[in-house]
Amino acid sequence: MENVVKNGAVPGEPVKKDENSRRGNWGNQIEFVLTSVGYAVGLGNVWRFPYLCYRNGGGAFMLPYFIMLVFCGIPLFFLELSFGQFASQGCLGVWKISPVFKGVGYGMMVVSTYIGIYYNVVICISFYYFFQSMTYLLPWTYCNNPWNTPDCSGVFSSNITRNITRLANVSTSLVEGVTEVVNRTKRTSPSEEYWKHYVLNISDGIGNFGEVRLPILGCLALSWFVVFLCLIRGVKSSGKVVYFTATFPYVVLTILFIRGITLEGAVNGIKYYLTPQWHKVLDAKVWGDAASQIFYSLGCAWGGLITMASYNKFHNNCFRDSIIISITNCATSVYAGFVIFSILGFMAHNLNVPVSEVADHGPGLAFVAYPEALTLLPISPLWSLLFFFMLILLGLGTQFCLLETLVTAVVDEIGTDWIIKNKTVVTLSVAVIGFLLGVPLTTRAGIYWLLLMDNYAASFSLVMISCIMCVCVMYVYGHKQYFKDVEMMLGFPPPLFFKVCWRFISPVIISCIMVFTVIQYKPITYNDYVFPTWSLYIGFCMAMSSVLCIPIYALYKISRSPGATFRERLKFSCRPHPKWGPALREHRTGRYAPLASEETVEARPLKDKEELNEEPKEEAKEEETERKDDISLTIQGSNGSTNTTHNSPNPSA
């Protein structure tokens, strides 16, 4: 019988095989979707979206948010997934489409490196809080600790200490024992002092590193070790782990949501979260924040989407996946907002202050405001364990893809048999280097450097990279050719809406984000601390380091290209590489067919022109590999079923 690929939108296509045995594929499409959801749904969904929502008009913010999702988020997501899946290459190898733009791939690697370094530090702090929650009394509940200052004022009076066991079992009247609310212009909570003076032992400035915080360093080592273990076999192992890491946070969110909405004052927090302030819809800043949140939340231009899609089967319906993943990501943000603000409303009720005074964003929400709210709940250590375990899983889901992006780029670029067989060594090396680069962030000045990297390393550069990628694919390579590539892969052309967005609407929105980012720029601060000028220069250097990869590599590639004039060299370097196209020989049809006799069965990394002629010995080795692959061919469909075909003179028998 004739075998067909069932894992996509091209029913009835006869193939020899659809499995990239040299490079690997996802075990099934559920693993890819869950991994991509875990990548897109991260810590920003919990601490950034709710903050932006109430700061920009509450429910009114939803309107520009969903408009940006439709016209920018989903189209860009689909573009990156289709880009990586068509070529079966990571963020470097895909630029065979136009070699002069390969610097975009290097820029993505630089961005992923920066994010991976500080993102794992946030995960390690979540690990630390998780371990500290394994006690009958959370250590940030009271002000009678050695690290507390005279300015500390908790919501519990000192006589509650002897009744803490009884209080922990009370399921009603949660405010019993709250006998003291200090109305000060600047209240320092126990959780804030625990965060600043005990966990971080923060120094007086970014230049004063001080000693390494050993507990944080140990948790950082644990974080990298966990990430390495989950990626030890590449997507084959991480694809199994995401069944838990991508789904369990929703279980925790649901538990916290049910508990949160039953608390006194929770309704006020949710009202504050959702009440529309329609006059703010006319504010350009609200639209800019909505576009930025969509852009950064989905992980566009990080290189991770291209990398994850590169392990798909060629005919996988990535259009369907992009819709599912994008909507899931944004729905999670909205859902997390209900969870966060129900708790913050309860906290505001107990402190007798407006919700706006207890709401915060970034580390302030995750490690100050929320831990303080947890102390007000009965059996508070249990809720604290659940909350920080959720943060750990959300962070790991993103960190898996960041590390895999770097490893895949290195392996695809070198592309030798040894590097492919020993991919674990590359993964371990990247993890060790990432750990070492993260050590300065575990010092007393670490939080300053973390905020500096978060604000500069992955902001303006992401917008630039994404804009250049759209221009390259749509206008340098050609929109008509790319539309045909997508149709060849999926069996149907991209919908008209996406064609228009890719060519016109999305680049315009990206350009507006870019302009808006420059216009609204303000030097970063941390509470009352103003970052010195020299540190801002370092931040700008980090931001520009990824962008500068693009012109630097372009000049290098043009100088190495044949041609008598600059124009001829530029034109040659913009042409698709001879090996651009589907990775497997049986998928190279149409205008890619002439290359079929020269391609190996598996995808090869991008080579310079002088390396295209392989040695006879290597050709013989590849032919032998192809013959072995043809002996037993496994085709796995989207439903997870497999069909095994043995080599036969009559393939349709």
XYZ file of C-alpha atoms in Angstrom:
653
model
C 0.000 0.000 0.000
C 1.090 3.539 -0.637
C 2.217 5.304 2.517
C 1.077 8.831 3.176
C 1.983 11.516 5.655
C -0.856 12.042 8.076
C 0.876 14.687 10.171
C -0.100 17.690 8.119
C -2.351 19.146 5.541
C -1.225 17.176 2.495
C -3.217 13.941 2.465
C -2.275 11.413 -0.139
C 1.271 12.569 -0.816
C 3.487 9.555 -1.526
C 6.776 9.707 0.339
C 9.616 7.456 1.267
C 9.792 8.830 4.783
C 9.091 11.915 6.826
C 11.454 11.323 9.740
C 14.709 13.264 9.998
C 16.739 10.490 11.605
C 19.968 12.472 11.480
C 18.659 15.545 13.264
C 15.591 14.216 15.093
C 11.919 15.152 15.331
C 9.347 15.615 18.033
C 7.833 12.356 19.217
C 4.418 13.784 18.312
C 2.816 17.158 17.764
C 1.432 17.387 21.291
C 5.018 17.638 22.522
C 5.711 20.510 20.129
C 2.551 22.398 21.106
C 3.179 21.939 24.831
C 6.821 22.987 24.467
C 5.828 26.088 22.514
C 3.143 26.930 25.075
C 5.708 26.528 27.849
C 8.093 28.759 25.907
C 5.550 31.521 25.287
C 3.821 31.304 28.669
C 6.417 32.475 31.165
C 6.944 34.639 34.197
C 5.891 37.741 32.260
C 2.337 36.384 32.025
C 2.143 36.394 35.825
C 3.881 39.604 36.769
C 3.908 41.916 33.720
C 0.523 41.590 32.036
C -1.633 42.232 35.143
C 0.491 45.275 35.983
C 0.182 46.708 32.466
C -3.529 46.017 32.437
C -4.421 48.035 35.526
C -1.872 50.749 34.685
C -3.369 51.274 31.224
C -7.083 51.445 31.855
C -8.030 48.048 33.224
C -10.577 46.390 30.950
C -10.026 49.075 28.315
C -6.488 47.731 27.844
C -7.973 44.499 26.513
C -9.126 46.212 23.311
C -5.689 47.299 22.015
C -4.199 44.113 23.461
C -6.358 41.798 21.353
C -6.089 44.023 18.269
C -2.291 43.761 18.493
C -2.610 40.012 19.002
C -4.601 39.607 15.779
C -2.612 41.947 13.529
C 0.917 41.442 14.866
C 1.238 38.588 17.368
C -0.335 35.657 15.539
C 1.049 36.595 12.066
C 4.615 36.894 13.377
C 4.219 33.664 15.316
C 3.057 31.841 12.178
C 5.881 33.378 10.137
C 8.577 32.093 12.491
C 7.046 28.637 12.841
C 6.703 28.196 9.077
C 10.233 29.557 8.549
C 11.877 27.040 10.868
C 9.697 24.099 9.843
C 10.244 24.555 6.105
C 14.043 24.449 6.357
C 14.308 22.121 9.402
C 17.105 24.343 10.687
C 17.711 26.480 13.771
C 18.030 30.249 13.930
C 21.344 30.184 11.993
C 20.672 27.534 9.368
C 17.400 29.084 8.149
C 19.298 32.037 6.716
C 20.240 29.986 3.721
C 17.173 31.820 2.449
C 19.416 34.909 2.061
C 22.935 34.389 3.441
C 23.699 38.092 3.793
C 21.103 38.233 6.597
C 22.635 35.443 8.651
C 23.644 38.097 11.168
C 19.974 38.145 12.194
C 20.437 34.583 13.404
C 23.544 35.531 15.361
C 21.598 38.437 16.839
C 18.905 36.000 17.981
C 21.581 33.860 19.612
C 22.984 36.869 21.481
C 19.498 37.830 22.713
C 18.760 34.262 23.832
C 22.095 34.174 25.661
C 21.336 37.342 27.618
C 17.822 36.221 28.465
C 18.950 32.722 29.398
C 21.535 34.084 31.844
C 19.236 36.290 33.897
C 16.070 34.229 33.424
C 17.633 31.282 35.223
C 18.602 33.589 38.096
C 14.911 34.423 38.543
C 14.169 30.683 38.509
C 16.852 30.038 41.107
C 15.363 32.695 43.423
C 12.000 30.952 43.006
C 13.737 27.717 44.021
C 15.090 29.493 47.101
C 11.655 30.774 48.148
C 10.229 27.319 47.470
C 12.690 25.719 49.889
C 12.156 28.476 52.464
C 8.419 27.776 52.337
C 8.979 24.289 53.760
C 8.224 25.394 57.300
C 5.256 25.848 59.598
C 5.784 29.634 59.616
C 6.906 31.641 56.584
C 10.078 33.575 57.521
C 8.753 36.844 56.051
C 5.637 36.927 58.250
C 6.924 39.058 61.147
C 9.353 41.895 61.852
C 11.179 40.262 64.782
C 14.036 38.824 62.706
C 17.721 39.861 62.733
C 17.478 41.345 59.238
C 14.502 43.596 60.016
C 14.859 47.371 60.558
C 12.919 49.702 62.894
C 10.863 50.840 59.887
C 9.366 47.371 59.413
C 5.660 47.095 60.183
C 3.786 43.865 59.648
C 0.036 43.387 59.621
C 0.193 41.020 62.607
C 0.810 42.227 66.139
C 3.449 40.534 68.224
C 0.961 38.690 70.411
C -0.113 36.626 67.416
C 3.093 34.606 67.602
C 1.890 32.359 70.384
C -1.367 31.766 68.489
C 0.143 31.039 65.069
C -0.645 27.314 65.227
C -4.272 28.010 65.970
C -4.415 30.712 63.300
C -3.015 28.381 60.662
C -6.037 26.128 61.067
C -8.648 28.831 60.909
C -10.573 28.670 57.642
C -12.855 31.619 58.365
C -12.375 35.137 59.638
C -8.954 35.485 58.014
C -8.433 38.920 59.467
C -8.592 37.681 63.055
C -5.536 38.860 64.872
C -4.892 41.762 62.513
C -4.886 44.401 65.248
C -2.324 46.795 63.912
C -2.294 48.659 60.617
C 0.392 51.305 60.503
C -0.555 54.253 58.311
C 2.774 55.649 57.226
C 3.867 57.489 54.135
C 6.413 54.745 53.510
C 5.569 51.359 54.978
C 8.241 48.680 54.870
C 6.704 45.241 54.941
C 8.368 42.137 56.391
C 8.360 40.515 52.945
C 10.149 43.517 51.423
C 12.839 43.512 54.095
C 13.212 39.756 53.795
C 13.714 40.197 50.026
C 16.163 43.099 50.252
C 18.105 42.449 53.433
C 18.111 38.660 53.715
C 17.651 37.025 50.313
C 19.600 39.612 48.309
C 21.448 41.422 51.091
C 21.417 44.166 48.487
C 24.371 46.552 48.207
C 24.167 50.323 47.845
C 24.859 50.357 44.101
C 25.428 48.406 40.912
C 29.185 48.835 41.149
C 29.438 47.390 44.654
C 29.286 43.650 44.022
C 30.116 42.473 47.521
C 30.219 38.781 48.258
C 28.393 36.016 46.406
C 25.155 34.962 48.100
C 25.955 31.269 48.547
C 22.350 30.055 48.973
C 21.399 31.795 45.717
C 24.494 30.403 44.001
C 23.534 26.894 45.078
C 20.007 27.332 43.745
C 21.441 28.674 40.474
C 23.541 25.522 40.103
C 20.422 23.456 40.799
C 18.443 25.388 38.172
C 21.021 24.799 35.452
C 21.356 21.144 36.462
C 17.585 20.625 36.130
C 17.547 22.334 32.721
C 20.469 20.195 31.544
C 18.837 16.957 32.696
C 15.626 17.808 30.886
C 17.544 18.531 27.662
C 20.077 15.719 27.921
C 18.556 14.005 24.849
C 17.411 17.167 23.115
C 13.769 17.404 22.097
C 13.308 13.690 22.732
C 13.709 14.256 26.490
C 12.385 17.818 26.820
C 9.308 16.778 24.837
C 8.437 14.318 27.595
C 9.128 16.746 30.448
C 6.774 19.415 29.074
C 3.780 17.149 29.639
C 4.244 18.170 33.275
C 5.992 21.563 33.180
C 3.560 23.070 30.651
C 0.344 21.777 32.199
C 0.824 21.771 35.961
C 1.071 25.592 36.248
C -2.559 25.702 35.078
C -3.500 23.336 37.894
C -1.791 25.628 40.404
C -3.331 28.746 38.848
C -6.785 27.169 39.106
C -6.258 26.195 42.748
C -5.070 29.710 43.592
C -7.920 31.246 41.583
C -10.571 29.245 43.454
C -8.956 30.143 46.760
C -8.476 33.774 45.758
C -12.033 34.593 44.727
C -13.351 33.251 48.046
C -11.266 35.752 50.043
C -12.695 38.896 51.546
C -11.907 41.906 49.353
C -11.089 39.780 46.286
C -13.974 41.341 44.347
C -12.449 44.805 44.772
C -9.164 43.578 43.310
C -10.880 41.987 40.303
C -12.965 45.128 39.743
C -9.798 47.208 39.781
C -8.283 44.794 37.272
C -11.200 44.840 34.831
C -12.967 48.188 35.220
C -12.494 49.990 31.877
C -11.123 53.506 31.821
C -12.150 54.175 28.252
C -10.485 57.585 28.017
C -7.113 55.821 28.125
C -7.835 53.973 24.872
C -7.003 57.209 23.055
C -3.585 57.331 24.736
C -0.794 56.241 22.386
C 1.150 54.834 25.325
C -1.579 52.258 25.987
C -1.343 50.971 22.401
C 2.431 50.924 22.614
C 2.350 48.882 25.819
C -0.194 46.483 24.301
C 1.946 45.920 21.213
C 5.107 45.486 23.289
C 3.453 42.980 25.627
C 2.148 40.877 22.729
C 5.509 41.019 21.004
C 7.633 40.061 23.993
C 5.177 37.620 25.538
C 5.011 35.411 22.454
C 8.812 35.220 22.271
C 9.153 36.547 18.732
C 12.730 37.170 17.481
C 14.297 35.165 20.307
C 15.084 32.336 17.907
C 13.202 29.811 20.032
C 10.133 29.579 17.800
C 12.262 28.871 14.735
C 14.244 26.267 16.666
C 11.224 24.448 18.091
C 9.476 24.387 14.696
C 12.607 23.024 13.014
C 12.027 19.673 14.762
C 8.534 19.334 13.268
C 7.676 16.952 10.458
C 7.751 18.822 7.150
C 3.997 18.668 6.545
C 2.917 19.523 10.076
C 0.099 22.082 10.144
C 2.025 24.898 11.843
C -0.740 27.349 10.878
C -3.098 25.550 13.236
C -0.393 25.385 15.898
C 0.330 29.112 15.726
C -3.331 29.947 16.338
C -3.622 27.523 19.263
C -0.390 28.571 20.965
C -0.892 32.332 20.541
C -4.442 32.285 21.900
C -3.417 29.997 24.774
C -0.609 32.372 25.716
C -2.840 35.442 25.799
C -5.682 33.630 27.567
C -3.193 32.562 30.234
C -2.190 36.186 30.777
C -5.820 37.204 31.294
C -6.464 34.235 33.586
C -3.351 34.972 35.644
C -4.637 38.521 36.093
C -7.734 37.208 37.878
C -5.561 35.093 40.177
C -3.135 37.896 41.013
C -5.719 40.621 41.595
C -8.042 38.486 43.698
C -5.134 38.023 46.098
C -4.050 41.671 45.870
C -7.631 42.785 46.537
C -7.642 40.639 49.653
C -4.309 42.098 50.680
C -5.517 45.673 50.140
C -8.580 44.928 52.273
C -6.433 43.701 55.154
C -3.999 46.612 54.929
C -6.801 49.132 54.474
C -5.085 50.687 51.451
C -6.051 51.023 47.751
C -5.203 48.138 45.431
C -2.886 50.449 43.503
C -0.587 50.673 46.523
C -0.057 46.941 46.852
C 0.114 46.147 43.144
C 3.565 46.022 41.617
C 5.341 44.409 38.683
C 8.443 42.377 38.026
C 10.359 41.014 41.010
C 8.377 43.347 43.278
C 5.173 41.430 42.566
C 6.645 37.934 42.609
C 8.940 38.252 45.626
C 7.466 41.078 47.728
C 3.744 41.737 47.255
C 2.615 38.179 46.634
C 4.649 36.557 49.453
C 3.178 39.103 51.853
C -0.320 38.236 50.675
C 0.447 34.560 51.202
C 1.140 35.174 54.907
C -2.494 36.253 55.307
C -3.840 32.928 54.065
C -4.538 29.985 56.358
C -1.921 27.253 56.007
C 0.222 29.883 54.274
C 3.275 27.604 53.702
C 1.141 25.346 51.508
C 0.012 28.210 49.278
C 3.553 29.551 49.180
C 4.890 26.183 48.030
C 2.278 26.013 45.276
C 2.885 29.572 44.102
C 6.668 29.309 43.847
C 6.481 25.845 42.344
C 4.287 27.391 39.652
C 6.885 30.131 39.055
C 9.619 27.490 38.756
C 7.673 25.528 36.138
C 6.755 28.661 34.175
C 10.396 29.698 34.114
C 11.716 26.261 33.187
C 9.348 26.019 30.223
C 10.919 29.125 28.724
C 14.461 28.222 29.784
C 14.281 24.846 28.017
C 13.701 26.558 24.689
C 16.336 29.241 25.270
C 19.019 26.628 25.905
C 17.828 24.406 23.048
C 17.982 27.419 20.722
C 21.671 27.942 21.473
C 22.546 24.239 21.339
C 20.668 23.676 18.066
C 22.340 26.683 16.456
C 25.802 25.378 17.371
C 25.067 21.787 16.291
C 23.435 22.808 13.003
C 26.232 25.233 12.188
C 29.072 22.757 12.769
C 27.012 19.851 11.449
C 29.632 17.101 11.728
C 28.659 13.560 12.636
C 30.615 13.816 15.889
C 28.866 16.986 17.054
C 25.453 15.501 16.234
C 26.183 12.256 18.075
C 27.626 14.164 21.046
C 24.982 16.851 21.300
C 24.813 16.176 25.037
C 28.363 17.505 25.393
C 27.326 20.742 23.693
C 24.287 21.013 25.970
C 26.459 20.505 29.062
C 29.001 23.055 27.836
C 26.331 25.700 27.208
C 24.797 25.016 30.640
C 28.157 25.358 32.409
C 28.985 28.587 30.570
C 25.513 29.947 31.367
C 25.997 29.118 35.043
C 29.381 30.838 35.180
C 28.042 33.962 33.441
C 25.185 34.046 35.936
C 27.443 34.012 39.005
C 27.811 37.852 39.114
C 24.021 38.066 39.357
C 24.157 36.131 42.635
C 26.252 38.817 44.314
C 24.827 41.613 46.477
C 24.589 43.796 43.354
C 23.017 41.014 41.302
C 19.488 42.445 41.258
C 20.772 45.664 39.659
C 22.457 43.731 36.861
C 19.405 41.522 36.412
C 17.171 44.568 35.916
C 19.732 46.156 33.602
C 19.789 43.071 31.375
C 16.008 42.726 31.466
C 15.470 46.332 30.371
C 18.188 46.619 27.719
C 19.333 43.220 26.452
C 15.954 42.141 25.092
C 13.934 45.225 24.274
C 14.837 47.458 21.335
C 16.988 44.758 19.732
C 14.074 42.304 19.497
C 12.014 44.832 17.555
C 14.871 45.529 15.148
C 15.565 41.845 14.560
C 11.908 41.032 13.923
C 11.514 43.956 11.504
C 14.583 42.947 9.485
C 13.384 39.342 9.382
C 10.055 40.440 7.841
C 11.836 42.612 5.288
C 14.219 39.804 4.314
C 11.579 37.116 3.877
C 8.918 39.275 2.216
C 10.980 41.664 0.083
C 14.506 40.294 -0.399
C 13.637 36.613 -0.815
C 10.228 37.538 -2.211
C 6.724 37.201 -0.844
C 5.492 35.176 -3.842
C 8.238 32.600 -3.432
C 7.649 32.319 0.304
C 3.900 31.920 -0.154
C 4.638 29.058 -2.583
C 7.008 27.510 -0.033
C 4.301 27.570 2.627
C 1.769 26.084 0.196
C 4.239 23.355 -0.742
C 4.690 22.533 2.952
C 1.096 22.794 4.200
C -0.854 21.919 1.060
C -2.626 25.281 1.069
C -1.368 28.866 0.697
C -1.281 31.236 3.668
C -4.681 32.913 4.158
C -5.010 36.325 2.540
C -5.139 37.998 5.951
C -1.678 36.666 6.840
C -0.264 37.631 3.464
C -1.370 41.230 4.037
C -0.092 41.252 7.620
C 3.314 39.827 6.688
C 3.835 42.322 3.883
C 2.331 45.498 5.294
C 0.501 45.566 8.635
C 2.951 43.697 10.887
C 6.073 45.579 9.652
C 4.236 48.875 10.213
C 3.248 47.868 13.749
C 6.793 46.699 14.478
C 8.153 50.022 13.204
C 5.692 51.894 15.436
C 6.816 49.839 18.428
C 10.407 50.677 17.549
C 9.693 54.407 17.368
C 7.572 54.284 20.500
C 10.315 52.456 22.419
C 12.760 55.250 21.597
C 10.305 58.074 22.360
C 9.169 56.754 25.743
C 12.667 55.782 26.871
C 13.419 56.585 30.495
C 16.537 55.610 32.452
C 15.742 52.646 34.666
C 15.497 52.881 38.442
C 15.090 50.369 41.243
C 12.888 51.791 43.973
C 14.736 54.984 44.922
C 18.022 53.934 43.343
C 18.957 55.701 40.100
C 21.328 53.740 37.880
C 24.582 55.602 37.163
C 25.347 56.783 33.643
C 28.153 54.298 33.076
C 25.823 51.369 33.769
C 23.331 52.730 31.217
C 26.123 52.769 28.630
C 26.712 49.087 29.377
C 22.988 48.513 28.904
C 23.047 50.238 25.518
C 26.049 48.131 24.514
C 24.126 44.964 25.400
C 21.139 46.184 23.387
C 23.263 47.047 20.363
C 25.507 43.971 20.505
C 22.775 41.765 19.026
C 21.741 44.346 16.419
C 25.331 44.995 15.292
C 25.678 41.327 14.383
C 23.482 42.049 11.351
C 25.578 44.706 9.527
C 28.895 43.181 10.626
C 28.060 39.767 9.181
C 26.508 41.363 6.069
C 29.745 43.221 5.314
C 31.736 40.036 5.914
C 29.493 37.999 3.614
C 29.542 40.608 0.861
C 33.334 40.802 0.999
C 33.555 37.016 0.583
C 31.067 36.839 -2.294
C 32.184 36.702 -5.963
C 31.719 39.773 -8.127
C 33.666 42.660 -9.616
C 31.630 45.416 -7.969
C 29.936 45.920 -4.615
C 26.536 45.709 -6.272
C 27.328 42.329 -7.842
C 28.593 40.960 -4.540
C 25.548 42.259 -2.707
C 23.218 40.724 -5.268
C 24.988 37.376 -5.073
C 24.967 37.303 -1.262
C 21.219 38.028 -1.196
C 20.398 35.016 -3.373
C 19.147 31.864 -1.646
C 21.904 29.380 -0.916
C 21.890 26.303 -3.206
C 20.897 24.178 -0.201
C 17.961 26.359 0.825
C 14.736 24.382 0.942
C 13.299 21.256 2.553
C 15.810 19.123 4.428
C 14.716 15.714 3.135
C 15.185 14.712 -0.499
C 11.638 13.462 -1.031
C 10.229 16.874 -0.084
C 12.354 18.756 -2.616
C 9.882 19.070 -5.463
C 9.052 21.822 -7.922
C 11.800 24.404 -8.199
C 13.823 22.511 -5.579
C 13.796 19.288 -7.623
C 17.065 19.935 -9.555
C 18.947 19.836 -6.271
C 17.473 16.482 -5.253
C 20.326 14.439 -6.704
C 22.870 16.518 -4.861
C 21.167 16.628 -1.464
C 21.739 14.070 1.266
C 18.772 12.453 2.913
C 19.211 14.629 5.983
C 19.615 18.378 6.354
C 23.144 19.695 6.298
C 24.308 22.955 7.886
C 24.995 26.033 5.795
C 28.367 25.864 4.102
C 30.361 28.427 2.252
C 30.520 28.146 -1.511
C 33.927 26.565 -1.533
C 32.701 23.794 0.814
C 29.804 22.674 -1.386
C 31.903 20.084 -3.251
C 32.204 17.254 -0.767
C 34.957 14.687 -0.836
C 34.197 11.334 -2.500
C 34.775 9.554 0.785
C 32.128 11.646 2.500
C 29.695 11.092 -0.395
C 30.125 7.339 -0.132
C 29.464 7.514 3.589
C 26.277 9.502 3.055
C 25.038 7.116 0.360
C 25.599 4.214 2.750
C 23.610 6.089 5.416
C 20.800 6.660 2.916
C 20.654 2.983 1.980
C 20.446 2.024 5.657
C 17.694 4.559 6.264
C 15.685 3.145 3.356
C 15.731 -0.373 4.812
C 13.303 0.475 7.590
C 11.322 3.704 7.307
C 8.987 4.893 10.005
C 6.245 7.374 9.273
C 4.600 8.899 12.318
C 1.292 10.672 11.938
C -0.245 13.433 13.957
C -2.272 10.876 15.878
C 0.915 9.247 17.126
C 0.459 6.052 15.075
C 3.375 4.635 13.126
C 3.662 2.663 9.913
C 6.824 0.762 9.099
C 7.723 0.027 5.483
C 10.484 -2.291 4.369
C 12.417 -1.488 1.271
C 10.848 -3.171 -1.738
C 11.323 -2.969 -5.492
C 7.639 -2.086 -5.736
C 6.954 0.755 -3.305
C 3.207 0.607 -3.792
C 2.963 -3.089 -3.053
